Coordinates of C-alpha atoms and ligand atoms in Angstrom, one line a residue:
X1 CA -5.0 -40.8 7.6
X2 CA -6.7 -38.2 9.2
X3 CA -8.5 -40.1 11.7
X4 CA -5.6 -42.6 13.6
X5 CA -6.4 -44.1 16.9
X6 CA -10.1 -43.1 17.1
X7 CA -12.3 -44.6 19.8
X8 CA -13.6 -47.4 18.4
X9 CA -17.3 -46.3 19.6
X10 CA -17.2 -43.2 17.6
X11 CA -19.0 -42.3 14.6
X12 CA -17.3 -40.1 12.0
X13 CA -19.8 -37.5 10.4
X14 CA -19.5 -36.6 7.0
X15 CA -21.5 -34.1 5.6
X16 CA -22.4 -34.0 2.2
X17 CA -25.3 -31.2 2.1
X18 CA -22.7 -29.3 -0.4
X19 CA -22.4 -32.0 -2.5
X20 CA -25.1 -34.6 -2.6
X21 CA -27.8 -31.9 -1.0
X22 CA -26.9 -29.3 -3.5
X23 CA -28.1 -31.8 -6.0
X24 CA -31.6 -31.8 -5.2
X25 CA -33.5 -30.2 -8.4
X26 CA -33.0 -26.2 -8.0
X27 CA -31.2 -26.3 -5.0
X28 CA -28.3 -24.5 -6.4
X29 CA -26.3 -22.5 -3.9
X30 CA -24.4 -19.8 -4.7
X31 CA -20.5 -18.9 -3.0
X32 CA -21.8 -17.1 0.1
X33 CA -24.5 -19.5 0.9
X34 CA -22.2 -22.4 0.2
X35 CA -19.7 -20.6 2.8
X36 CA -22.4 -19.7 5.8
X37 CA -23.6 -23.1 5.7
X38 CA -19.9 -24.3 6.0
X39 CA -19.2 -22.4 8.6
X40 CA -22.1 -23.4 10.7
X41 CA -21.6 -27.0 9.9
X42 CA -18.0 -26.2 11.5
X43 CA -20.1 -25.0 14.8
X44 CA -22.2 -27.9 14.0
X45 CA -19.0 -30.0 14.6
X46 CA -19.2 -32.0 11.8
X47 CA -15.9 -34.4 10.8
X48 CA -15.8 -34.0 7.4
X49 CA -17.4 -31.6 4.9
X50 CA -17.6 -32.6 1.4
X51 CA -17.4 -29.0 0.1
X52 CA -18.4 -29.9 -3.8
X53 CA -17.9 -31.8 -6.9
X54 CA -14.9 -29.7 -8.3
X55 CA -14.8 -30.0 -11.6
X56 CA -18.5 -29.9 -12.3
X57 CA -17.9 -26.0 -13.3
X58 CA -16.2 -23.0 -12.2
X59 CA -18.3 -22.1 -9.5
X60 CA -18.3 -25.5 -7.6
X61 CA -14.4 -25.3 -7.9
X62 CA -13.9 -21.7 -6.0
X63 CA -16.5 -22.7 -3.9
X64 CA -14.5 -25.8 -2.7
X65 CA -11.6 -24.2 -2.7
X66 CA -12.7 -20.8 -1.0
X67 CA -14.1 -23.8 2.1
X68 CA -11.0 -25.5 2.1
X69 CA -8.8 -22.3 2.6
X70 CA -11.5 -20.5 5.3
X71 CA -12.9 -23.6 7.2
X72 CA -10.0 -25.3 6.5
X73 CA -8.0 -23.4 8.2
X74 CA -9.7 -22.8 11.6
X75 CA -8.5 -24.4 14.7
X76 CA -9.1 -28.0 14.9
X77 CA -11.1 -27.7 11.5
X78 CA -13.2 -30.7 9.7
X79 CA -11.7 -32.6 6.7
X80 CA -12.7 -30.3 3.9
X81 CA -13.8 -33.2 1.2
X82 CA -14.4 -32.9 -2.6
X83 CA -16.2 -35.2 -5.2
X84 CA -13.9 -36.7 -8.1
X85 CA -15.3 -39.4 -11.3
X86 CA -12.3 -42.2 -11.7
X87 CA -10.2 -40.1 -13.7
X88 CA -7.0 -37.7 -13.8
X89 CA -8.5 -34.7 -14.7
X90 CA -11.2 -35.0 -12.0
X91 CA -9.1 -36.0 -9.3
X92 CA -6.5 -32.8 -10.2
X93 CA -9.5 -30.7 -10.0
X94 CA -10.3 -32.6 -6.5
X95 CA -6.8 -31.7 -5.2
X96 CA -6.0 -28.5 -6.5
X97 CA -9.2 -26.9 -4.4
X98 CA -8.6 -28.7 -1.3
X99 CA -5.3 -28.5 -1.3
X100 CA -6.2 -25.2 0.8
X101 CA -7.3 -27.1 4.0
X102 CA -5.1 -27.7 7.1
X103 CA -6.9 -31.6 6.2
X104 CA -7.7 -32.3 2.7
X105 CA -9.7 -35.4 1.5
X106 CA -9.9 -36.7 -2.5
X107 CA -12.9 -38.5 -2.4
X108 CA -13.4 -40.6 -6.1
X109 CA -15.6 -43.2 -6.9
X110 CA -16.0 -45.6 -9.8
X111 CA -19.7 -47.7 -10.3
X112 CA -19.4 -51.3 -9.1
X113 CA -22.8 -52.8 -10.2
X114 CA -22.8 -54.9 -13.1
X115 CA -25.7 -52.8 -14.2
X116 CA -24.2 -49.8 -14.6
X117 CA -20.5 -51.1 -15.5
X118 CA -22.3 -52.5 -18.8
X119 CA -24.9 -50.0 -19.6
X120 CA -23.1 -46.7 -18.3
X121 CA -19.5 -47.2 -18.2
X122 CA -19.5 -49.6 -20.7
X123 CA -16.2 -51.7 -18.9
X124 CA -16.0 -54.9 -17.9
X125 CA -15.1 -56.1 -14.1
X126 CA -11.4 -56.2 -14.7
X127 CA -11.3 -52.8 -16.5
X128 CA -13.3 -51.5 -13.0
X129 CA -10.8 -53.0 -10.6
X130 CA -7.8 -51.7 -12.9
X131 CA -9.0 -48.0 -12.7
X132 CA -9.9 -48.5 -9.2
X133 CA -6.0 -49.5 -8.8
X134 CA -5.0 -46.8 -10.9
X135 CA -6.9 -44.0 -9.5
X136 CA -6.8 -44.3 -5.9
X137 CA -3.1 -44.7 -6.2
X138 CA -3.0 -41.8 -8.1
X139 CA -5.2 -40.0 -5.8
X140 CA -3.2 -41.2 -2.5
X141 CA -0.1 -40.0 -5.1
X142 CA -1.4 -36.0 -4.1
X143 CA -3.1 -36.7 -0.8
X144 CA -2.5 -39.0 2.1
X145 CA -6.1 -39.0 2.8
X146 CA -8.2 -40.6 -0.3
X147 CA -12.2 -41.8 0.1
X148 CA -12.9 -44.3 -2.4
X149 CA -16.7 -45.2 -3.0
X150 CA -17.9 -48.1 -5.8
X151 CA -21.2 -46.7 -6.8
X152 CA -24.2 -48.5 -6.5
X153 CA -22.7 -50.6 -4.0
X154 CA -26.4 -51.7 -2.9
X155 CA -26.7 -53.6 -5.8
X156 CA -23.6 -54.9 -6.7
X157 CA -22.3 -58.9 -6.6
X158 CA -20.7 -58.9 -2.8
X159 CA -17.7 -61.0 -3.3
X160 CA -16.7 -58.5 -6.7
X161 CA -17.1 -55.7 -3.9
X162 CA -14.8 -57.1 -1.9
X163 CA -11.8 -57.6 -4.8
X164 CA -12.4 -54.0 -6.0
X165 CA -12.6 -52.9 -1.9
X166 CA -9.2 -54.9 -1.4
X167 CA -7.4 -53.3 -4.1
X168 CA -8.7 -49.7 -3.2
X169 CA -7.0 -50.5 0.3
X170 CA -3.6 -51.4 -1.2
X171 CA -4.0 -49.1 -3.6
X172 CA -4.0 -46.1 -0.9
X173 CA -7.7 -45.8 0.3
X174 CA -8.1 -44.7 4.0
X175 CA -12.1 -44.5 3.7
X176 CA -14.1 -47.1 1.9
X177 CA -17.3 -45.6 1.6
X178 CA -20.5 -47.7 0.8
X179 CA -23.0 -46.5 -1.4
X180 CA -26.9 -47.6 -2.1
X181 CA -26.9 -44.9 -4.6
X182 CA -30.2 -45.7 -5.3
X183 CA -32.2 -46.7 -2.1
X184 CA -32.9 -49.9 -3.2
X185 CA -31.4 -52.0 -0.1
X186 CA -33.1 -53.0 3.4
X187 CA -32.0 -52.8 6.6
X188 CA -31.2 -55.9 7.3
X189 CA -29.5 -56.3 3.7
X190 CA -27.4 -53.5 4.0
X191 CA -26.4 -54.2 7.4
X192 CA -25.0 -57.7 6.1
X193 CA -23.4 -56.1 3.0
X194 CA -20.9 -53.9 5.3
X195 CA -20.4 -56.8 7.4
X196 CA -19.7 -58.6 4.9
X197 CA -17.3 -56.4 4.0
X198 CA -15.6 -55.6 6.9
X199 CA -15.3 -59.6 7.8
X200 CA -13.7 -60.2 4.3
X201 CA -11.9 -56.8 3.0
X202 CA -8.1 -56.9 4.4
X203 CA -7.3 -53.6 6.7
X204 CA -10.8 -52.8 8.4
X205 CA -10.3 -54.7 11.7
X206 CA -6.5 -53.9 11.7
X207 CA -8.1 -50.2 12.1
X208 CA -5.7 -49.2 8.9
X209 CA -9.0 -48.0 7.2
X210 CA -12.8 -46.7 8.1
X211 CA -16.1 -48.3 6.5
X212 CA -18.4 -45.5 5.8
X213 CA -22.3 -45.9 4.9
X214 CA -24.4 -43.3 2.3
X215 CA -27.6 -44.0 1.9
X216 CA -30.7 -42.4 0.1
X217 CA -33.8 -42.5 1.1
X218 CA -35.8 -43.9 -2.4
X219 CA -37.9 -46.5 -0.2
X220 CA -37.8 -43.9 2.9
X221 CA -35.3 -46.8 4.6
X222 CA -32.3 -44.1 4.5
X223 CA -31.5 -43.7 8.3
X224 CA -32.2 -47.5 9.1
X225 CA -29.9 -48.2 6.5
X226 CA -27.4 -46.3 8.2
X227 CA -28.0 -47.3 11.7
X228 CA -27.8 -50.7 10.2
X229 CA -24.7 -50.5 8.5
X230 CA -22.8 -48.7 12.2
X231 CA -23.8 -51.7 14.0
X232 CA -22.3 -53.6 11.6
X233 CA -19.3 -52.1 12.2
X234 CA -19.0 -48.7 9.9
X235 CA -18.1 -46.3 11.4
X236 CA -18.5 -43.3 9.2
X237 CA -22.4 -41.8 8.4
X238 CA -22.5 -39.4 4.5
X239 CA -25.6 -37.2 5.7
X240 CA -27.1 -34.2 4.8
X241 CA -28.7 -31.8 6.3
X242 CA -32.8 -31.8 6.7
X243 CA -31.7 -35.5 4.4
X244 CA -32.2 -33.1 1.0
X245 CA -30.6 -34.6 -1.9
X246 CA -31.2 -36.5 -5.3
X247 CA -34.4 -37.3 -5.9
X248 CA -35.9 -38.8 -2.3
X249 CA -32.9 -37.6 -0.5
X250 CA -29.9 -38.5 1.5
X251 CA -29.9 -40.2 5.5
X252 CA -30.7 -36.6 7.5
X253 CA -28.1 -36.3 10.2
X254 CA -30.2 -35.1 13.1
X255 CA -32.0 -38.4 12.8
X256 CA -28.5 -40.6 13.1
X257 CA -27.1 -38.3 15.4
X258 CA -30.1 -38.4 17.6
X259 CA -31.0 -41.9 17.3
X260 CA -27.4 -42.9 18.4
X261 CA -27.9 -40.0 20.9
X262 CA -31.1 -41.2 22.5
X263 CA -31.2 -44.5 22.0
X264 CA -27.5 -45.0 23.2
X265 CA -27.7 -48.1 24.8
X266 CA -29.2 -50.1 22.2
X267 CA -26.6 -48.6 19.7
X268 CA -24.0 -49.9 21.7
X269 CA -22.3 -46.7 22.9
X270 CA -21.8 -45.2 19.8
X271 CA -21.5 -41.4 19.5
X272 CA -20.6 -38.5 17.4
X273 CA -19.3 -35.1 18.1
X274 CA -22.3 -33.3 16.8
X275 CA -23.2 -30.5 19.0
X276 CA -26.8 -30.9 19.0
X277 CA -28.1 -27.8 20.4
X278 CA -27.0 -27.0 16.5
X279 CA -29.4 -29.1 14.8
X280 CA -32.4 -26.4 14.7
X281 CA -30.2 -24.1 13.6
X282 CA -28.5 -25.6 11.0
X283 CA -31.6 -27.3 9.5
X284 CA -33.2 -23.3 9.6
X285 CA -30.3 -22.0 7.4
X286 CA -30.1 -25.1 5.0
X287 CA -33.7 -24.5 4.4
X288 CA -33.6 -20.6 4.0
X289 CA -30.9 -20.9 1.6
X290 CA -31.7 -23.8 -0.3
X291 CA -34.9 -22.9 -0.1
X292 CA -36.5 -26.6 0.7
X293 CA -38.9 -26.2 3.3
X294 CA -38.7 -28.7 5.5
X295 CA -42.0 -31.2 6.5
X296 CA -44.1 -29.8 9.8
X297 CA -43.8 -33.5 11.0
X298 CA -39.8 -34.2 10.3
X299 CA -38.3 -36.0 12.9
X300 CA -36.4 -33.6 15.3
X301 CA -36.1 -30.8 13.0
X302 CA -40.0 -30.2 12.0
X303 CA -41.9 -27.1 13.1
X304 CA -44.1 -29.9 14.6
X305 CA -41.6 -32.1 15.8
X306 CA -42.1 -31.3 19.6
X307 CA -45.6 -30.0 19.6
X308 CA -48.3 -32.0 22.0
X309 CA -52.4 -31.7 20.3
X310 CA -54.1 -34.6 21.8
X311 CA -55.9 -33.4 25.4
X312 CA -54.5 -36.8 26.6
X313 CA -50.7 -36.1 25.4
X314 CA -50.7 -32.5 26.9
X315 CA -52.6 -33.6 30.2
X316 CA -49.6 -36.5 30.6
X317 CA -47.2 -33.8 29.0
X318 CA -47.9 -31.3 32.4
X319 CA -47.9 -33.7 35.3
X320 CA -44.2 -35.1 33.4
X321 CA -42.6 -34.1 30.4
X322 CA -41.2 -38.0 30.1
X323 CA -44.4 -39.4 29.7
X324 CA -44.6 -38.2 25.9
X325 CA -41.4 -37.1 25.3
X326 CA -38.2 -39.1 24.4
X327 CA -36.1 -35.7 23.9
X328 CA -35.9 -32.3 25.2
X329 CA -36.4 -29.8 22.7
X330 CA -33.9 -27.3 23.6
X331 CA -31.1 -30.3 23.5
X332 CA -31.6 -30.3 19.6
X333 CA -31.8 -25.9 19.8
X334 CA -35.4 -25.2 19.9
X335 CA -34.9 -21.8 21.0
X336 CA -35.9 -21.2 24.7
X337 CA -35.0 -17.6 24.0
X338 CA -36.2 -16.1 21.0
X339 CA -35.4 -12.7 21.8
X340 CA -37.0 -10.1 19.9
X341 CA -35.3 -6.4 18.7
X342 CA -36.8 -3.5 17.6
X343 CA -36.2 0.0 16.1
X344 CA -34.1 0.8 19.5
X345 CA -31.8 -1.9 19.2
X346 CA -28.3 -0.9 18.3
X347 CA -26.0 -2.3 15.4
X348 CA -24.0 -4.1 18.2
X349 CA -27.1 -5.9 19.4
X350 CA -27.7 -6.8 16.1
X351 CA -24.7 -8.6 15.3
X352 CA -24.5 -10.0 18.3
X353 CA -27.8 -11.4 17.6
X354 CA -26.6 -13.0 14.3
X355 CA -23.7 -14.7 15.8
X356 CA -26.4 -16.1 17.9
X357 CA -27.9 -17.5 15.3
X358 CA -24.9 -19.2 13.3
X359 CA -24.3 -16.3 11.0
X360 CA -20.8 -14.9 10.4
X361 CA -21.0 -12.0 8.5
X362 CA -18.3 -9.8 6.6
X363 CA -18.6 -5.8 7.7
X364 CA -19.8 -5.1 4.6
X365 CA -22.6 -7.8 4.8
X366 CA -23.4 -6.8 8.4
X367 CA -23.7 -3.1 7.3
X368 CA -25.9 -3.7 4.5
X369 CA -28.1 -6.1 6.8
X370 CA -28.1 -3.6 9.1
X371 CA -29.6 -1.1 6.7
X372 CA -32.5 -3.5 5.6
X373 CA -32.9 -4.9 9.2
X374 CA -33.4 -0.8 10.4
X375 CA -35.9 -0.1 7.1
X376 CA -37.5 -2.9 8.4
X377 CA -38.2 -1.8 12.2
X378 CA -39.8 1.2 10.2
X379 CA -42.1 -0.9 8.9
X380 CA -42.3 -3.6 12.0
X381 CA -42.8 -3.0 16.4
X382 CA -40.8 -6.0 16.8
X383 CA -38.2 -8.0 14.6
X384 CA -38.4 -11.7 15.4
X385 CA -35.1 -14.4 14.8
X386 CA -37.7 -15.8 11.9
X387 CA -37.6 -12.2 10.7
X388 CA -34.0 -11.5 10.5
X389 CA -33.5 -15.1 8.9
X390 CA -35.6 -13.9 6.3
X391 CA -34.3 -10.6 6.1
X392 CA -30.5 -12.5 5.3
X393 CA -31.6 -15.3 2.8
X394 CA -33.2 -12.3 0.8
X395 CA -29.7 -10.8 1.3
X396 CA -27.7 -13.9 0.4
X397 CA -30.1 -14.4 -2.9
X398 CA -29.1 -11.7 -4.6
X399 CA -25.4 -11.8 -4.0
X400 CA -23.6 -12.7 -7.2
X401 CA -26.9 -13.1 -9.1
X402 CA -27.0 -9.2 -10.3
X403 CA -27.8 -9.4 -13.8
X404 CA -31.2 -7.7 -13.2
X405 CA -32.2 -6.0 -10.5
X406 CA -35.6 -5.0 -9.5
X407 CA -35.8 -0.9 -9.3
X408 CA -39.8 -0.8 -9.3
X409 CA -43.1 -2.9 -9.6
X410 CA -46.6 -1.6 -9.4
X411 CA -49.5 -4.1 -9.9
X412 CA -53.1 -3.0 -10.6
X413 CA -55.2 -5.7 -10.1
X414 CA -59.1 -6.3 -8.7
X415 CA -62.2 -7.6 -9.3
X416 CA -63.7 -7.7 -13.2
X417 CA -60.5 -6.4 -14.4
X418 CA -57.5 -7.6 -15.9
X419 CA -54.2 -7.4 -13.6
X420 CA -51.6 -5.2 -15.1
X421 CA -47.6 -5.3 -13.7
X422 CA -45.8 -2.5 -14.7
X423 CA -41.7 -3.4 -14.0
X424 CA -38.8 -1.2 -13.8
X425 CA -35.4 -2.9 -13.6
X426 CA -31.4 -2.2 -13.8
X427 CA -29.6 -4.5 -15.6
X428 CA -25.3 -4.8 -14.7
X429 CA -24.5 -1.8 -16.5
X430 CA -26.7 0.3 -14.5
X431 CA -29.5 0.7 -17.8
X432 CA -33.0 0.4 -16.8
X433 CA -35.8 -1.4 -18.3
X434 CA -39.0 -0.9 -18.2
X435 CA -42.2 -3.0 -19.7
X436 CA -45.9 -3.7 -18.8
X437 CA -47.3 -6.9 -18.7
X438 CA -50.8 -8.6 -18.1
X439 CA -51.9 -12.1 -16.6
X440 CA -54.5 -14.3 -15.0
X441 CA -53.3 -13.4 -11.4
X442 CA -51.5 -10.4 -10.3
X443 CA -48.4 -12.7 -9.9
X444 CA -48.7 -14.3 -12.9
X445 CA -48.5 -10.5 -14.7
X446 CA -45.4 -9.7 -12.6
X447 CA -43.9 -12.9 -13.9
X448 CA -44.9 -12.5 -17.6
X449 CA -43.1 -8.8 -17.5
X450 CA -40.3 -9.9 -16.1
X451 CA -39.7 -12.2 -18.7
X452 CA -40.5 -9.6 -21.1
X453 CA -37.8 -7.6 -19.9
X454 CA -35.0 -10.2 -19.8
X455 CA -35.8 -12.5 -22.7
X456 CA -36.2 -15.1 -20.1
X457 CA -37.6 -18.6 -22.2
X458 CA -39.4 -19.3 -17.9
X459 CA -42.5 -20.7 -16.3
X460 CA -43.4 -20.3 -12.7
X461 CA -43.7 -24.0 -11.8
X462 CA -44.1 -23.2 -7.9
X463 CA -45.0 -20.5 -5.8
X464 CA -44.9 -20.6 -1.6
X465 CA -46.0 -17.6 0.9
X466 CA -46.0 -17.8 4.2
X467 CA -45.8 -15.2 6.6
X468 CA -42.8 -15.4 8.9
X469 CA -44.4 -13.9 12.1
X470 CA -48.1 -13.7 13.4
X471 CA -49.9 -10.1 12.7
X472 CA -50.5 -7.8 10.1
X473 CA -47.5 -6.8 9.6
X474 CA -46.0 -9.9 8.9
X475 CA -43.0 -10.5 6.4
X476 CA -44.2 -12.2 3.2
X477 CA -41.3 -15.1 2.7
X478 CA -41.9 -16.2 -1.2
X479 CA -39.9 -19.1 -2.1
X480 CA -40.7 -20.3 -6.2
X481 CA -39.1 -22.8 -8.5
X482 CA -39.3 -21.6 -12.3
X483 CA -38.4 -23.8 -15.3
X484 CA -36.5 -22.5 -17.9
X485 CA -35.6 -24.0 -21.0
X486 CA -32.5 -23.9 -23.3
X487 CA -31.5 -23.6 -26.8
X488 CA -32.1 -26.9 -27.3
X489 CA -35.2 -27.3 -25.8
X490 CA -33.6 -28.6 -22.8
X491 CA -35.7 -28.0 -19.2
X492 CA -34.5 -27.2 -16.2
X493 CA -35.5 -25.8 -12.6
X494 CA -34.1 -22.9 -10.6
X495 CA -35.3 -21.6 -7.3
X496 CA -35.4 -18.2 -6.2
X497 CA -36.9 -16.7 -2.5
X498 CA -37.6 -13.1 -1.2
X499 CA -38.9 -11.5 1.8
X500 CA -40.3 -8.5 1.8
X501 CA -43.7 -6.9 4.2
X502 CA -45.9 -6.9 0.3
X503 CA -46.1 -9.9 -1.2
X504 CA -46.3 -8.7 -4.7
X505 CA -42.9 -7.4 -3.9
X506 CA -41.8 -10.8 -2.3
X507 CA -42.8 -12.3 -5.5
X508 CA -41.0 -10.6 -7.8
X509 CA -37.9 -10.5 -6.4
X510 CA -38.3 -14.3 -5.7
X511 CA -38.9 -14.7 -9.4
X512 CA -36.1 -12.6 -10.4
X513 CA -33.7 -14.2 -8.1
X514 CA -34.6 -17.7 -10.0
X515 CA -34.0 -16.0 -13.5
X516 CA -30.5 -14.6 -12.5
X517 CA -29.9 -17.9 -11.8
X518 CA -30.8 -19.5 -14.5
X519 CA -29.5 -17.1 -17.4
X520 CA -26.5 -17.1 -15.7
X521 CA -26.4 -21.0 -16.2
X522 CA -27.7 -20.8 -19.2
X523 CA -25.6 -18.9 -20.9
X524 CA -22.4 -20.4 -18.8
X525 CA -23.5 -23.7 -20.6
X526 CA -24.1 -22.0 -23.9
X527 CA -20.6 -20.2 -24.0
X528 CA -18.9 -24.0 -22.8
X529 CA -20.5 -25.5 -25.8
X530 CA -19.3 -23.0 -28.0
X531 CA -15.6 -23.4 -26.7
Ligands
KIV1 O1 -24.8 -41.8 -4.5 C1 -24.3 -41.9 -4.3 O2 -23.5 -43.6 -4.8 C2 -22.8 -41.1 -4.2 C3 -21.9 -41.1 -4.5 C4 -21.0 -40.4 -5.5 C5 -20.8 -41.1 -3.3 O3 -23.3 -40.2 -3.5
ZN2 ZN1 -25.1 -39.9 -2.9

């Protein structure tokens, strides 16, 4: 067990952005992006990083291992966990991936609700108990830190749940995580569920095992449920940055952390180890790299979270910020110093700025980013943090997704004429491919042309463009979602993004990034099916 003699008021933050969060449709991250997020999570001060689901794919396995080898080897590092279903193959893969960390954890799960046992797993309650005992004890034979989750605990019979959890503790589990998998519980119910577990499962009150809360937001109650669970005795909260996750998402890290901090007295002095000044930076990084925008009115990290529009509010704020502000923007990292760089800024100033923004690039990545920064300086007088963020996001997006690269793009469009795009792509072998296509708009013409060249069976389903900064020379940041269909007719969503001072170039590159991801994934799936 990694957290011995924990202060009874301390709440551990288990971040699952890279596992449950990455399960958001279209949020696929490449290895470089996952590593960048993991480094930032360590800076933020999370206690445990769930780095992925090692058995899910070779890419997931590699990401978990690399995070374990790098972030898991820092001084005083976070615990690095991998998810595993309750079977030997999954558990072996999880262990093989996390073993490199100074503080590894295997997180294994098996459903306990009658609905899941009967319809999904087709096993009886006693078979479930037996499997939990065997697999937790197998995981424990490999790793001293084992977390067990009874999936769909929120809809499980509490007395059966106590029985399963008791077996898990006897088999060596050190953390018991209680997922409200489908976001069904209300705060009162979930709090009672946790209180019942604390009361009836031996080992918890004695401090031998930690109870964890894991909530989904289907009814908008994930944060409230998580806080209710902590009030009832849980001391680990499983959360994601910006609340991203399957369907309506998971509990948002920033909301739980700031609720405990701002209403400390109400929550009986519970506290976390999070450096709250890193919250906005982390939120922006995750939003950029996953292409999932943060709604403006999102608590803590939304663009409007600290904006006061009404005259009465503005008047009060000028007289004393305490009138309408319960938290200080600088305490969550809304930057007071947004320094701008320009064409006279050198490599050193640029590298320093990146560090302050939370990016830790290799020498090669830094060189590439600096070159692109210089090109941008020729187009824009001043380059802000937001411009740099867009530029980096674009650079990460193309890493490892180079089946095709955009070489040339021209579009002819205007009133009364059909838009025509001409595109030249370079494939992985360096061969050029050129074609032209029409469309019902210039972006559509570009997408049609890319489909013709790559052979992708793809359709643009979402398109967002926003100017990163104000002014005529602003960078356009394009985020798109593409639906692709495999040979069996199964549909998948892939996202792509790009930034450029030319909106059509940004659109073409964003579309190509999504197509590259999709083609890789579908080819891999095809290869696995054939094997
Ligand atoms: O929501 C859930 O049940 C999960 C488990 C696998 C922990 O994410
Ligand atoms: Zn979950």
